Amino acid sequence: MNNKRILPLLMISTAFVVSCNGTKQTTDNPFLNVYDTPFGVPPFDKIKSAHFKPAYEEALRQHSAEVDSIANISEMPTFENTIVALENAGRLLARVSYVFSNLSSSTTNDTLKALDTELAPKLAAHRDNISLNEQLFGRVKTVWDGRDSLDLDGEQQMLLERSYKNFVRNGANLDEADKTTLREINAQLAELTTQFGQNVLAETNAFELVVDSEAMLAGLSAGMKAAAAETANAKGYAGKWVFTLSNSSVMPFLQYADDRELRRQIWEAYKSRGGNGNDNDNSDILVKIANLRLEKANLLGYPTHAHYVLEEAMAENPTNVKRLLDDLWAPAIAKAKTEAYDIQKEIEAAGLGFQAMPYDWRYYSEKIRQQRFSLSEAELQPYFSLSSVRQGAFDVASKLYGLQFKRLEDMPIYHPEVEVYEVSEADGTQVGIFYVDYFPRESKRPGAWMSSFRRQYKEKGERIVPIIVNVCNFTAPVGDQPALLTFDEANTLFHEFGHALHGLLSDVSYRSLSGTSVSRDFVELPSQVMENWAEDPAVLKEYAKHFETGESIPDSLIAKLESAGTFGQGFATVEYLASAILDFDYHTITSPITVSAEAFEKASMEKAGLIDEIIPRHRSTYFNHIFNGGYSAGYYSYIWAEVLDADAFAAFKETSLYNKGTADAFRQNILERGGTKKPAELYRQFRGTDPDPVYLMKKRGLD
Ligand SMILES: [Zn+2]
């Protein structure tokens, strides 16, 4: 399962990116000129950090002026002169925001960080100026109230509904005093959430485990040692080995390092991020965020933040989410307890007397897996070179949807590790442009995500092609050897590629409804469904090729993978559910939190019945998804969507892996449709019925 991902969606909902707004300006700021680049991609080679601030100032000024003129039109409000006009406003702002939000996540620097801090409250105020503009809302409401007499198609109806609800949900119906309070809350939230994310990055970079002697690295593969030696070199510790809190460094260490004390040290640092009482401490910040969200929800008439968020989600309300989490928790914790028992037995069998701790889990779990299935991650890795896995994902998309991928050289890129592909239909029609950025660096936030540099929409009926990016933190190449991914990373690559397909194949009229502009609990369907192909024996045979010999993964290894299928799923499910429950507890409070984040988390996990050997996948103080990444009251989405993806993949398995009819139905009803219809409707159109949770339980061995 892959829940480490963050999918940032831009906050500016009323913006296009195409060409410069209005008059052509001659300036050296690339944002203020028409992009003179292949496919209109951002001219990364010309963009400097110093360009963002003046570009934002101009963009905000333009957008405000456009919105004012829409609010002040003398003609009666119509769908075109109000709703569509708002949708089309703010092109320059979108153009700058796309680049800024991406670069400040994947290749930040002190200038961008400072600007992010400065901008967050300004952008929040700008959004408030729009949604709290009474005259403008009056016009939107007039169109909304008269909707039955308008001859709108389904997508137009959805655009109108989204637009109207956005205003209401952002406070358009509040009185003046409450509007002022709301503005203050939004400004504070913008500052606090930005600070939270910056702290997590600083804390992730702050720790290094420096190892002096190779003897202490017993258990680690030659590749892991070589990678740690390279990291040491880069950090000025030549001749030593350095491990970091990047997932691709810390997780293999916890899984393989024999030295228990070193495992303890790196794990302590990992799980204490953001909670050290130092400058980067997130404890108070996150309590303030949760409390402000409650205050905002109450102000807008909702009992909790979760009610506010879920109103727009497929799950609809907290009760439905709680039911799913509860249904899964009982079998998952039971399975995890069995796994804990096995681990303790393993420790005792080794003649060791200690009680299993969280930093022992991955290590002994790996030992048991090797014994039971004689399967080790190290044995798999040579078959999962980055280029094989990426090609595997491309090939699956070719077989399902007829897509072709062509590497483009000499494109403007924002970092030397970035690669660019042109995506086309089988007949050559252009689909979109796809950027990939796969390796960790200190300027990149942890995790993996998909984002856009331009979203798909139509202009005068012509499809404007999207520019999509996947950003990950995979195991990097070492020396002359290519990057060799873990099986989990291979899954992640397919997952993020699934999000990318959702963005690339989008075929809607309005930008704000395109691609991944759907609720959080639906957006993980296109991504997670791809993981099913990544793991399928027949597909593995096609793409998992030994990086030296080119030979396909042997059947014996696939058989081991299959028989080990649900091994460790108790841990994986519990670790994930614990975070989902924690998120839900923070966001279903009905009175402000008065205890520390640490005490809140402890109480939440005790109530759930989490066992001591497992901690939540994301602890409060580094839970970027919910305190900085837009998944607040939404971390459950991954498992909600897993009900959908397991059911969707069953539709293929019932026929064939690449069944044309099923693939066409998935593409036409889901991947192309963005948010132009309610998710439940889109799903039923694809499958003919609602999803059945039985497939998820089976997949996780919880049935
Ligand atoms: Zn995802």
XYZ file of C-alpha atoms and ligand atoms in Angstrom:
704
model
C 0.000 0.000 0.000
C 1.203 3.469 -0.664
C 0.026 6.273 1.495
C 3.059 8.447 1.516
C 1.843 10.444 -1.391
C 0.781 13.980 -1.506
C -1.149 15.347 -4.381
C -1.078 19.104 -4.215
C -3.884 20.807 -6.020
C -3.639 24.472 -6.663
C -5.769 26.644 -4.469
C -6.537 29.182 -7.131
C -9.626 27.697 -8.639
C -10.443 30.253 -11.255
C -7.466 30.340 -13.511
C -6.191 29.239 -16.888
C -2.687 29.130 -18.181
C -2.209 29.787 -21.832
C -0.786 32.993 -22.976
C -0.059 36.327 -21.486
C -3.050 38.253 -20.345
C -3.899 41.183 -22.591
C -1.112 43.228 -24.062
C 2.219 41.703 -24.863
C 4.788 43.137 -22.521
C 8.451 43.380 -23.156
C 10.227 42.606 -19.946
C 12.885 40.183 -18.851
C 10.480 38.495 -16.452
C 9.577 35.270 -18.298
C 6.188 35.011 -16.581
C 5.098 38.285 -18.151
C 5.853 37.187 -21.701
C 4.295 34.567 -23.919
C 6.203 31.341 -23.247
C 8.383 30.918 -26.308
C 9.066 27.222 -25.690
C 8.191 23.847 -27.227
C 4.571 22.974 -26.320
C 4.358 26.147 -24.225
C 6.100 24.556 -21.238
C 7.455 26.976 -18.624
C 10.847 28.393 -19.679
C 12.689 26.919 -16.704
C 16.041 27.890 -18.166
C 15.038 31.557 -17.952
C 13.066 31.545 -14.699
C 15.029 32.858 -11.703
C 13.884 32.884 -8.092
C 13.819 36.674 -8.210
C 11.146 36.629 -10.937
C 8.411 35.181 -8.745
C 7.698 38.106 -6.473
C 7.157 40.774 -9.151
C 5.246 38.229 -11.260
C 2.939 37.458 -8.350
C 2.366 41.154 -7.676
C 1.372 41.766 -11.261
C -0.716 38.567 -11.372
C -2.658 39.462 -8.243
C -3.257 42.969 -9.542
C -4.543 41.652 -12.874
C -6.759 39.021 -11.312
C -8.296 41.534 -8.893
C -9.002 43.911 -11.759
C -10.617 41.133 -13.811
C -12.789 40.038 -10.894
C -13.845 43.641 -10.214
C -14.895 44.122 -13.791
C -16.961 40.911 -13.697
C -18.639 42.120 -10.492
C -19.395 45.489 -12.065
C -20.783 44.525 -15.453
C -23.946 46.482 -16.086
C -25.681 43.675 -17.980
C -27.781 41.081 -16.201
C -25.738 38.194 -14.835
C -25.523 35.222 -17.204
C -23.674 31.921 -17.143
C -21.213 33.310 -19.693
C -20.584 36.798 -18.342
C -20.274 35.661 -14.728
C -19.475 31.950 -14.223
C -17.384 31.392 -17.345
C -15.786 34.828 -17.014
C -14.674 33.986 -13.466
C -13.387 30.628 -14.635
C -11.288 32.359 -17.281
C -9.922 35.093 -15.031
C -6.523 34.916 -13.354
C -4.503 33.287 -16.093
C -1.275 34.986 -15.139
C -1.787 34.049 -11.505
C -2.260 30.407 -12.456
C 0.780 30.508 -14.707
C 3.008 31.799 -11.890
C 1.399 29.589 -9.218
C 1.886 26.378 -11.170
C 5.614 26.958 -11.376
C 6.013 28.368 -7.900
C 4.093 25.651 -6.059
C 5.952 22.932 -7.928
C 9.423 24.393 -7.516
C 8.922 25.244 -3.863
C 8.018 21.568 -3.290
C 10.685 19.939 -5.424
C 13.630 22.313 -5.583
C 13.255 25.001 -2.997
C 15.800 27.515 -1.738
C 15.933 30.300 0.823
C 14.382 32.849 -1.543
C 11.454 30.571 -2.382
C 10.941 29.614 1.261
C 10.864 33.244 2.344
C 8.497 34.125 -0.479
C 6.246 31.175 0.402
C 5.980 32.469 3.958
C 5.300 35.988 2.760
C 2.809 34.945 0.083
C 0.702 32.415 1.987
C -1.382 34.998 3.892
C -1.510 37.329 0.875
C -2.927 34.590 -1.336
C -5.405 33.639 1.387
C -6.524 37.268 1.557
C -6.783 37.399 -2.229
C -9.064 34.329 -2.262
C -11.149 35.874 0.496
C -11.454 39.117 -1.458
C -13.072 37.118 -4.230
C -15.333 34.784 -2.279
C -16.444 37.521 0.133
C -17.155 40.060 -2.612
C -20.853 40.707 -2.094
C -21.585 42.170 -5.477
C -19.876 39.296 -7.221
C -21.630 36.677 -5.122
C -24.945 38.426 -5.861
C -24.370 37.838 -9.563
C -23.325 34.213 -9.060
C -26.388 33.616 -6.899
C -28.687 35.123 -9.516
C -27.348 32.686 -12.113
C -27.607 29.811 -9.628
C -31.185 30.663 -8.629
C -32.224 30.743 -12.254
C -30.403 27.544 -13.174
C -33.532 25.578 -14.084
C -34.372 27.952 -16.880
C -30.855 27.888 -18.323
C -30.111 25.457 -21.067
C -26.865 24.100 -19.596
C -25.216 20.798 -20.375
C -24.007 18.498 -17.587
C -20.538 19.969 -17.382
C -21.831 23.534 -17.361
C -24.268 22.630 -14.592
C -21.391 21.229 -12.572
C -19.296 24.349 -13.152
C -22.177 26.499 -11.929
C -22.800 24.317 -8.904
C -19.124 24.235 -7.956
C -18.798 27.970 -8.401
C -21.855 28.765 -6.279
C -20.940 26.284 -3.561
C -17.369 27.578 -3.471
C -18.666 30.999 -2.602
C -21.019 29.696 0.068
C -18.458 27.320 1.559
C -15.963 30.149 1.697
C -18.254 32.419 3.663
C -20.208 34.442 1.103
C -23.377 34.220 3.222
C -21.757 35.429 6.458
C -22.416 38.845 7.978
C -19.675 41.459 8.020
C -18.359 40.654 11.497
C -18.098 36.949 10.728
C -16.454 37.682 7.400
C -13.771 39.633 9.233
C -13.224 36.736 11.632
C -13.045 34.310 8.716
C -10.396 36.428 6.984
C -8.326 36.400 10.146
C -8.650 32.628 10.507
C -7.701 32.038 6.868
C -4.648 34.275 7.143
C -3.480 32.465 10.272
C -4.120 29.034 8.746
C -2.130 29.967 5.658
C 0.834 31.029 7.763
C 0.701 28.071 10.126
C 0.345 25.380 7.474
C 3.225 26.852 5.461
C 5.374 26.936 8.586
C 4.426 23.337 9.375
C 5.666 22.082 5.995
C 8.879 24.066 6.164
C 9.556 22.659 9.631
C 9.093 19.065 8.446
C 11.581 19.640 5.643
C 14.092 21.261 8.014
C 13.695 18.436 10.520
C 14.053 15.765 7.845
C 17.291 17.375 6.675
C 18.639 18.086 10.155
C 19.536 14.517 11.070
C 22.393 12.382 9.768
C 23.406 8.999 11.070
C 27.174 8.961 10.501
C 28.734 5.506 10.754
C 32.527 5.196 11.084
C 33.108 1.497 10.727
C 31.843 -0.889 8.092
C 31.473 -3.587 10.726
C 28.510 -1.658 12.098
C 26.731 -1.985 8.752
C 26.293 -5.740 8.960
C 23.064 -6.866 7.320
C 23.008 -4.131 4.692
C 23.492 -4.983 1.029
C 26.502 -3.772 -0.940
C 24.193 -1.372 -2.788
C 22.885 0.210 0.407
C 26.410 0.629 1.732
C 27.583 2.178 -1.528
C 24.657 4.618 -1.461
C 25.474 5.571 2.137
C 29.134 6.053 1.210
C 28.098 8.383 -1.622
C 25.845 10.347 0.704
C 28.765 10.609 3.135
C 31.029 11.889 0.382
C 28.499 14.491 -0.686
C 28.110 15.652 2.906
C 31.834 15.937 3.578
C 32.337 12.681 5.493
C 34.592 10.904 3.013
C 35.412 7.350 4.058
C 32.314 7.050 6.260
C 28.671 6.106 5.714
C 25.715 8.438 6.162
C 22.020 7.560 6.466
C 19.299 10.187 6.384
C 15.612 10.445 7.226
C 14.652 10.283 3.577
C 12.400 7.215 3.263
C 14.703 5.602 0.706
C 17.514 5.735 3.287
C 15.850 5.178 6.667
C 13.421 2.388 5.700
C 15.977 -0.073 4.237
C 18.191 0.663 7.236
C 15.410 -0.304 9.644
C 14.714 -3.402 7.589
C 18.254 -4.772 7.301
C 20.724 -3.264 9.774
C 21.771 -5.846 12.377
C 22.955 -3.141 14.774
C 19.979 -2.631 17.053
C 21.371 0.506 18.696
C 21.814 2.234 15.325
C 18.312 1.212 14.323
C 17.075 2.768 17.535
C 18.946 6.010 16.914
C 17.660 6.588 13.389
C 14.148 5.528 14.328
C 14.098 7.908 17.317
C 15.131 10.744 15.028
C 12.553 9.721 12.413
C 9.593 9.559 14.741
C 10.579 12.667 16.705
C 10.654 15.016 13.725
C 8.887 18.274 14.409
C 8.484 17.510 18.083
C 11.877 18.257 19.542
C 11.117 21.443 21.383
C 13.521 23.252 19.034
C 12.950 25.943 16.398
C 11.199 23.493 14.097
C 8.773 22.178 16.675
C 5.348 21.661 15.112
C 3.468 20.615 18.280
C 1.865 23.967 19.069
C 1.414 24.825 15.412
C -0.686 21.766 14.678
C -2.908 22.238 17.709
C -3.532 25.814 16.585
C -4.335 24.570 13.070
C -6.852 21.991 14.339
C -8.502 24.542 16.621
C -8.707 27.210 13.927
C -10.272 24.696 11.541
C -12.922 23.927 14.147
C -13.600 27.628 14.630
C -13.917 28.097 10.888
C -16.252 25.115 10.503
C -18.482 26.435 13.303
C -18.520 29.882 11.765
C -19.712 28.370 8.490
C -22.389 26.324 10.257
C -20.749 22.889 10.503
C -20.299 20.978 13.776
C -16.740 19.906 12.881
C -14.060 20.414 10.253
C -14.700 16.855 9.060
C -18.355 17.676 8.364
C -17.219 20.688 6.373
C -14.689 18.737 4.323
C -16.761 15.600 3.764
C -19.815 17.444 2.494
C -18.006 17.610 -0.842
C -16.480 14.106 -0.699
C -17.749 10.794 -2.007
C -18.021 9.615 1.616
C -20.467 12.486 2.302
C -20.206 12.501 6.119
C -18.043 11.448 9.086
C -20.325 8.520 9.963
C -19.608 6.775 6.675
C -15.878 7.252 7.086
C -15.903 6.107 10.687
C -17.805 2.969 9.706
C -15.210 1.997 7.109
C -12.290 2.674 9.474
C -13.940 0.690 12.277
C -14.812 -2.219 9.984
C -11.192 -2.498 8.913
C -9.548 -1.816 12.265
C -10.728 -4.959 14.043
C -9.407 -7.543 11.529
C -6.282 -5.456 10.880
C -5.253 -5.103 14.523
C -5.970 -8.794 15.085
C -3.643 -9.669 12.225
C -0.998 -7.212 13.470
C -1.100 -8.822 16.908
C -0.396 -12.201 15.335
C 2.505 -10.635 13.487
C 3.772 -9.071 16.732
C 3.626 -12.477 18.396
C 5.677 -13.993 15.572
C 8.244 -11.218 15.860
C 8.593 -11.714 19.600
C 9.058 -15.460 19.046
C 11.722 -14.717 16.471
C 13.590 -12.508 18.935
C 13.426 -15.219 21.576
C 14.464 -17.909 19.111
C 17.598 -15.841 18.477
C 18.351 -16.148 22.167
C 17.583 -12.502 22.824
C 15.511 -11.484 25.787
C 14.243 -8.049 24.860
C 10.697 -6.928 24.168
C 10.122 -6.032 20.490
C 10.198 -2.293 19.884
C 8.982 -0.388 16.820
C 12.569 -0.226 15.487
C 12.685 -4.029 15.595
C 9.534 -4.593 13.571
C 10.753 -4.137 10.013
C 13.983 -5.984 10.784
C 12.426 -9.117 12.237
C 9.504 -9.031 9.858
C 12.004 -9.164 7.005
C 13.758 -12.138 8.683
C 10.470 -14.009 9.018
C 9.576 -13.242 5.428
C 12.904 -14.663 4.287
C 12.381 -17.811 6.325
C 8.792 -18.442 5.339
C 8.939 -17.495 1.716
C 12.716 -17.357 1.210
C 11.996 -13.992 -0.326
C 14.176 -10.998 0.338
C 13.846 -7.489 -0.942
C 17.525 -7.560 -1.930
C 16.838 -10.497 -4.230
C 14.079 -8.552 -5.963
C 15.773 -5.209 -6.411
C 17.978 -6.071 -9.443
C 14.760 -6.653 -11.421
C 13.379 -3.228 -10.616
C 15.726 -0.760 -12.209
C 14.041 2.598 -12.529
C 14.100 2.464 -16.337
C 12.478 -1.012 -16.414
C 9.744 0.015 -14.026
C 9.035 3.269 -15.822
C 8.947 1.463 -19.154
C 6.633 -1.091 -17.549
C 4.211 1.638 -16.531
C 4.354 3.178 -20.018
C 3.731 -0.225 -21.621
C 0.671 -0.863 -19.450
C -0.727 2.516 -20.552
C 0.013 1.588 -24.179
C -1.824 -1.711 -23.895
C -4.780 -0.248 -22.049
C -5.206 3.066 -23.824
C -2.959 2.918 -26.877
C -0.707 5.688 -25.546
C 2.809 6.303 -26.854
C 5.660 7.929 -24.936
C 8.562 9.691 -26.594
C 11.498 11.069 -24.635
C 12.095 14.734 -25.462
C 15.664 15.970 -25.218
C 16.608 19.628 -24.995
C 13.468 20.688 -23.178
C 13.681 23.409 -20.525
C 13.937 21.624 -17.164
C 14.196 22.913 -13.588
C 16.773 20.355 -12.395
C 19.296 18.170 -14.262
C 17.604 14.973 -13.016
C 14.279 15.871 -14.650
C 13.208 14.052 -17.830
C 10.442 15.007 -20.234
C 8.162 12.827 -22.392
C 5.669 13.597 -25.092
C 2.516 11.506 -24.752
C 0.418 10.717 -27.837
C -2.524 8.592 -28.865
C -1.990 5.501 -30.998
C -2.763 7.634 -34.086
C -0.196 10.264 -33.115
C -2.613 12.880 -31.746
C -0.926 14.731 -28.947
C -2.184 13.944 -25.442
C 0.153 15.921 -23.212
C 3.632 16.502 -21.849
C 4.943 14.477 -18.919
C 7.803 15.521 -16.621
C 9.389 13.054 -14.190
C 11.652 13.921 -11.252
C 12.476 10.771 -9.297
C 15.354 11.196 -6.822
C 15.607 12.695 -3.332
C 17.465 15.909 -2.561
C 17.492 18.270 0.361
C 15.515 20.894 -1.512
C 12.656 18.429 -2.135
C 9.938 17.649 0.354
C 9.548 13.994 1.392
C 6.988 11.743 -0.297
C 5.787 11.326 -3.858
C 3.200 13.289 -5.781
C 1.720 14.330 -9.077
C 1.142 17.919 -10.039
C 0.674 20.087 -13.135
C 2.393 22.896 -14.958
C -0.735 23.354 -17.047
C -4.048 21.594 -16.734
C -6.169 20.412 -19.634
C -9.118 22.498 -20.817
C -10.656 23.618 -24.062
C -10.371 26.945 -25.751
C -12.852 27.620 -28.533
C -13.446 23.890 -28.637
C -9.779 23.047 -29.054
C -8.159 20.783 -26.475
C -5.263 22.500 -24.704
C -2.851 19.738 -23.759
C -1.868 19.330 -20.117
C 1.682 19.435 -18.753
C 1.917 16.970 -15.873
C 4.721 16.138 -13.454
C 5.521 13.192 -11.153
C 7.886 13.897 -8.267
C 9.244 11.091 -6.063
C 12.047 10.280 -3.636
C 13.252 6.939 -4.972
C 16.498 5.088 -4.270
C 19.075 6.956 -6.341
C 21.657 5.364 -8.658
C 24.999 4.548 -7.056
C 28.251 4.756 -8.995
C 27.817 3.166 -12.420
C 24.850 1.127 -11.308
C 21.361 2.302 -12.309
C 18.750 3.206 -9.711
C 17.338 -0.071 -8.350
C 13.930 0.384 -6.769
C 12.339 -1.570 -3.965
C 9.110 -3.374 -4.816
C 7.234 -0.730 -2.846
C 8.905 2.026 -4.860
C 7.969 0.236 -8.084
C 4.377 0.346 -6.869
C 4.745 4.024 -6.067
C 5.972 4.734 -9.579
C 2.859 3.072 -11.039
C 0.699 4.892 -8.481
C 1.947 8.362 -9.332
C 1.824 7.476 -13.011
C -1.873 6.647 -12.492
C -2.443 10.187 -11.187
C -0.501 11.441 -14.180
C -2.830 9.551 -16.560
C -5.812 11.184 -14.837
C -4.253 14.573 -15.605
C -3.017 13.655 -19.088
C -6.151 11.977 -20.451
C -8.517 14.629 -19.131
C -10.933 15.799 -21.820
C -13.222 18.453 -20.371
C -14.089 22.033 -21.249
C -13.308 23.850 -18.028
C -9.945 23.899 -16.317
C -11.327 23.909 -12.802
C -13.128 20.609 -13.503
C -10.287 18.885 -15.303
C -8.098 15.907 -14.409
C -7.606 15.445 -10.699
C -10.164 18.130 -9.715
C -12.234 15.529 -7.900
C -12.761 14.748 -4.239
C -9.833 13.275 -2.312
C -11.546 9.949 -1.782
C -11.997 9.529 -5.535
C -8.702 10.977 -6.724
C -6.797 7.926 -5.452
C -8.752 5.550 -7.683
C -6.846 6.185 -10.937
C -3.535 5.985 -9.069
C -4.166 2.988 -6.861
C -5.733 0.958 -9.630
C -2.388 1.076 -11.464
C -0.676 -0.638 -8.535
C -2.679 -3.750 -9.368
C -0.865 -3.989 -12.696
C 2.488 -3.300 -11.032
C 1.972 -6.368 -8.852
C 0.341 -8.699 -11.334
C 2.480 -11.770 -12.200
C 1.870 -11.474 -15.938
C 2.823 -7.804 -15.941
C 5.861 -8.391 -13.716
C 7.088 -10.914 -16.246
C 6.940 -8.182 -18.868
C 8.635 -5.326 -17.089
C 10.746 -6.680 -14.194
C 14.011 -7.336 -16.040
C 17.411 -7.897 -14.466
C 19.445 -4.725 -14.900
C 22.587 -6.640 -15.941
C 21.337 -9.641 -17.909
C 18.039 -8.238 -19.162
C 16.350 -11.479 -18.144
C 12.756 -11.401 -16.932
C 12.108 -12.035 -13.277
C 12.087 -15.842 -12.800
C 8.797 -17.632 -12.177
C 10.151 -18.929 -8.891
C 10.601 -15.376 -7.603
C 7.127 -14.372 -8.789
C 5.706 -17.425 -7.065
C 7.432 -16.365 -3.858
C 6.075 -12.846 -4.235
C 2.592 -14.227 -4.700
C 2.727 -16.599 -1.776
C 4.103 -13.784 0.394
C 1.253 -11.625 -0.944
C -0.593 -10.621 2.209
C 2.404 -11.116 4.509
C 2.824 -8.058 6.732
C -0.561 -6.611 5.789
C -1.594 -6.465 9.437
C 1.234 -4.032 10.121
C 0.758 -2.070 6.895
C -2.988 -1.705 7.418
C -2.722 -0.787 11.088
C 0.105 1.687 10.532
C -2.015 3.394 7.886
C -5.336 3.213 9.752
C -3.678 4.671 12.858
C -2.836 7.794 10.867
C -6.301 7.909 9.332
C -7.853 7.687 12.805
C -5.475 10.326 14.156
C -6.436 12.656 11.314
C -10.091 11.995 11.998
C -9.723 12.616 15.724
C -8.050 15.982 15.129
C -10.800 17.011 12.771
C -13.918 15.764 14.537
C -13.250 17.732 17.736
C -16.235 19.805 18.820
C -14.334 21.935 21.324
C -10.785 23.279 21.072
C -7.875 21.031 22.004
C -6.385 22.135 25.315
C -3.730 19.441 25.710
C -0.400 19.094 23.885
C -0.177 17.405 20.493
C 1.729 14.594 22.143
C -1.000 13.997 24.726
C -3.698 14.234 22.066
C -1.975 11.663 19.866
C -1.377 9.346 22.801
C -5.026 9.477 23.865
C -6.218 8.991 20.293
C -4.048 5.915 19.777
C -4.922 4.440 23.146
C -8.604 4.799 22.379
C -8.102 3.074 19.033
C -6.169 0.268 20.726
C -2.893 0.641 18.850
C -0.184 -1.700 20.107
C 3.174 -0.386 21.398
C 5.218 -2.050 18.661
C 3.575 0.084 15.956
C 3.419 3.857 15.541
C 1.197 5.696 13.069
C 2.636 5.901 9.561
C 2.679 9.660 10.061
C 2.849 11.011 13.574
C 1.204 14.367 14.314
C 4.287 16.561 14.164
C 5.272 15.463 10.640
C 1.847 14.659 9.231
C 2.276 16.853 6.161
C -0.775 15.387 4.424
C -3.196 16.861 6.929
C -1.386 19.892 8.328
C 0.129 21.126 5.097
C -0.988 18.972 2.172
C -4.752 19.265 1.781
C -5.745 15.826 3.140
C -7.229 17.087 6.422
C -10.136 14.844 7.384
C -9.141 13.090 4.174
C -6.362 10.656 4.987
C -8.994 7.911 4.997
C -9.267 8.522 1.251
C -6.599 5.984 0.366
C -8.497 3.087 1.856
C -11.842 4.413 0.664
C -10.431 4.519 -2.845
C -8.938 1.069 -2.343
C -12.450 -0.302 -2.134
C -12.943 1.285 -5.553
C -9.639 0.245 -7.087
C -9.865 -3.372 -5.924
C -13.376 -3.548 -7.356
C -12.295 -1.804 -10.575
C -9.371 -4.146 -11.111
C -11.708 -7.096 -10.547
C -13.572 -5.880 -13.645
C -10.385 -6.442 -15.626
C -9.527 -9.730 -13.959
C -13.010 -11.054 -14.758
C -12.168 -10.647 -18.446
C -8.520 -9.968 -19.167
C -5.790 -7.657 -17.884
C -5.947 -5.439 -20.940
C -9.564 -5.951 -21.942
C -10.319 -3.269 -24.475
C -13.952 -2.730 -23.518
C -13.142 -2.385 -19.830
C -10.168 -0.116 -20.519
C -12.280 2.096 -22.782
C -14.994 2.273 -20.127
C -12.477 3.228 -17.444
C -10.892 5.843 -19.637
C -14.128 7.366 -20.927
C -16.023 7.381 -17.645
C -13.250 8.148 -15.185
C -9.892 9.214 -16.593
C -11.322 11.647 -19.140
C -14.135 13.047 -17.042
C -12.326 14.935 -14.256
C -14.885 16.431 -11.876
C -17.635 16.995 -14.419
C -19.954 14.561 -12.620
C -20.333 13.207 -9.092
C -17.775 10.442 -8.440
C -20.362 7.827 -7.472
C -22.116 8.398 -10.811
C -18.872 8.157 -12.760
C -18.047 4.919 -11.005
C -21.441 3.377 -11.709
C -21.154 4.364 -15.354
C -17.877 2.491 -15.546
C -18.806 -0.596 -13.550
C -22.574 -0.721 -13.906
C -22.910 -1.031 -10.139
C -21.527 0.292 -6.822
C -18.151 -1.057 -5.636
C -18.067 -4.162 -3.460
C -15.675 -3.972 -0.445
C -15.102 -7.729 -0.574
C -12.253 -7.309 -3.084
C -10.340 -5.023 -0.739
C -10.668 -7.418 2.197
C -9.407 -10.257 0.022
C -6.482 -8.267 -1.288
C -5.324 -7.448 2.229
C -5.947 -10.909 3.586
C -8.482 -9.504 6.054
C -11.413 -11.568 4.857
Zn -1.970 9.177 -4.643
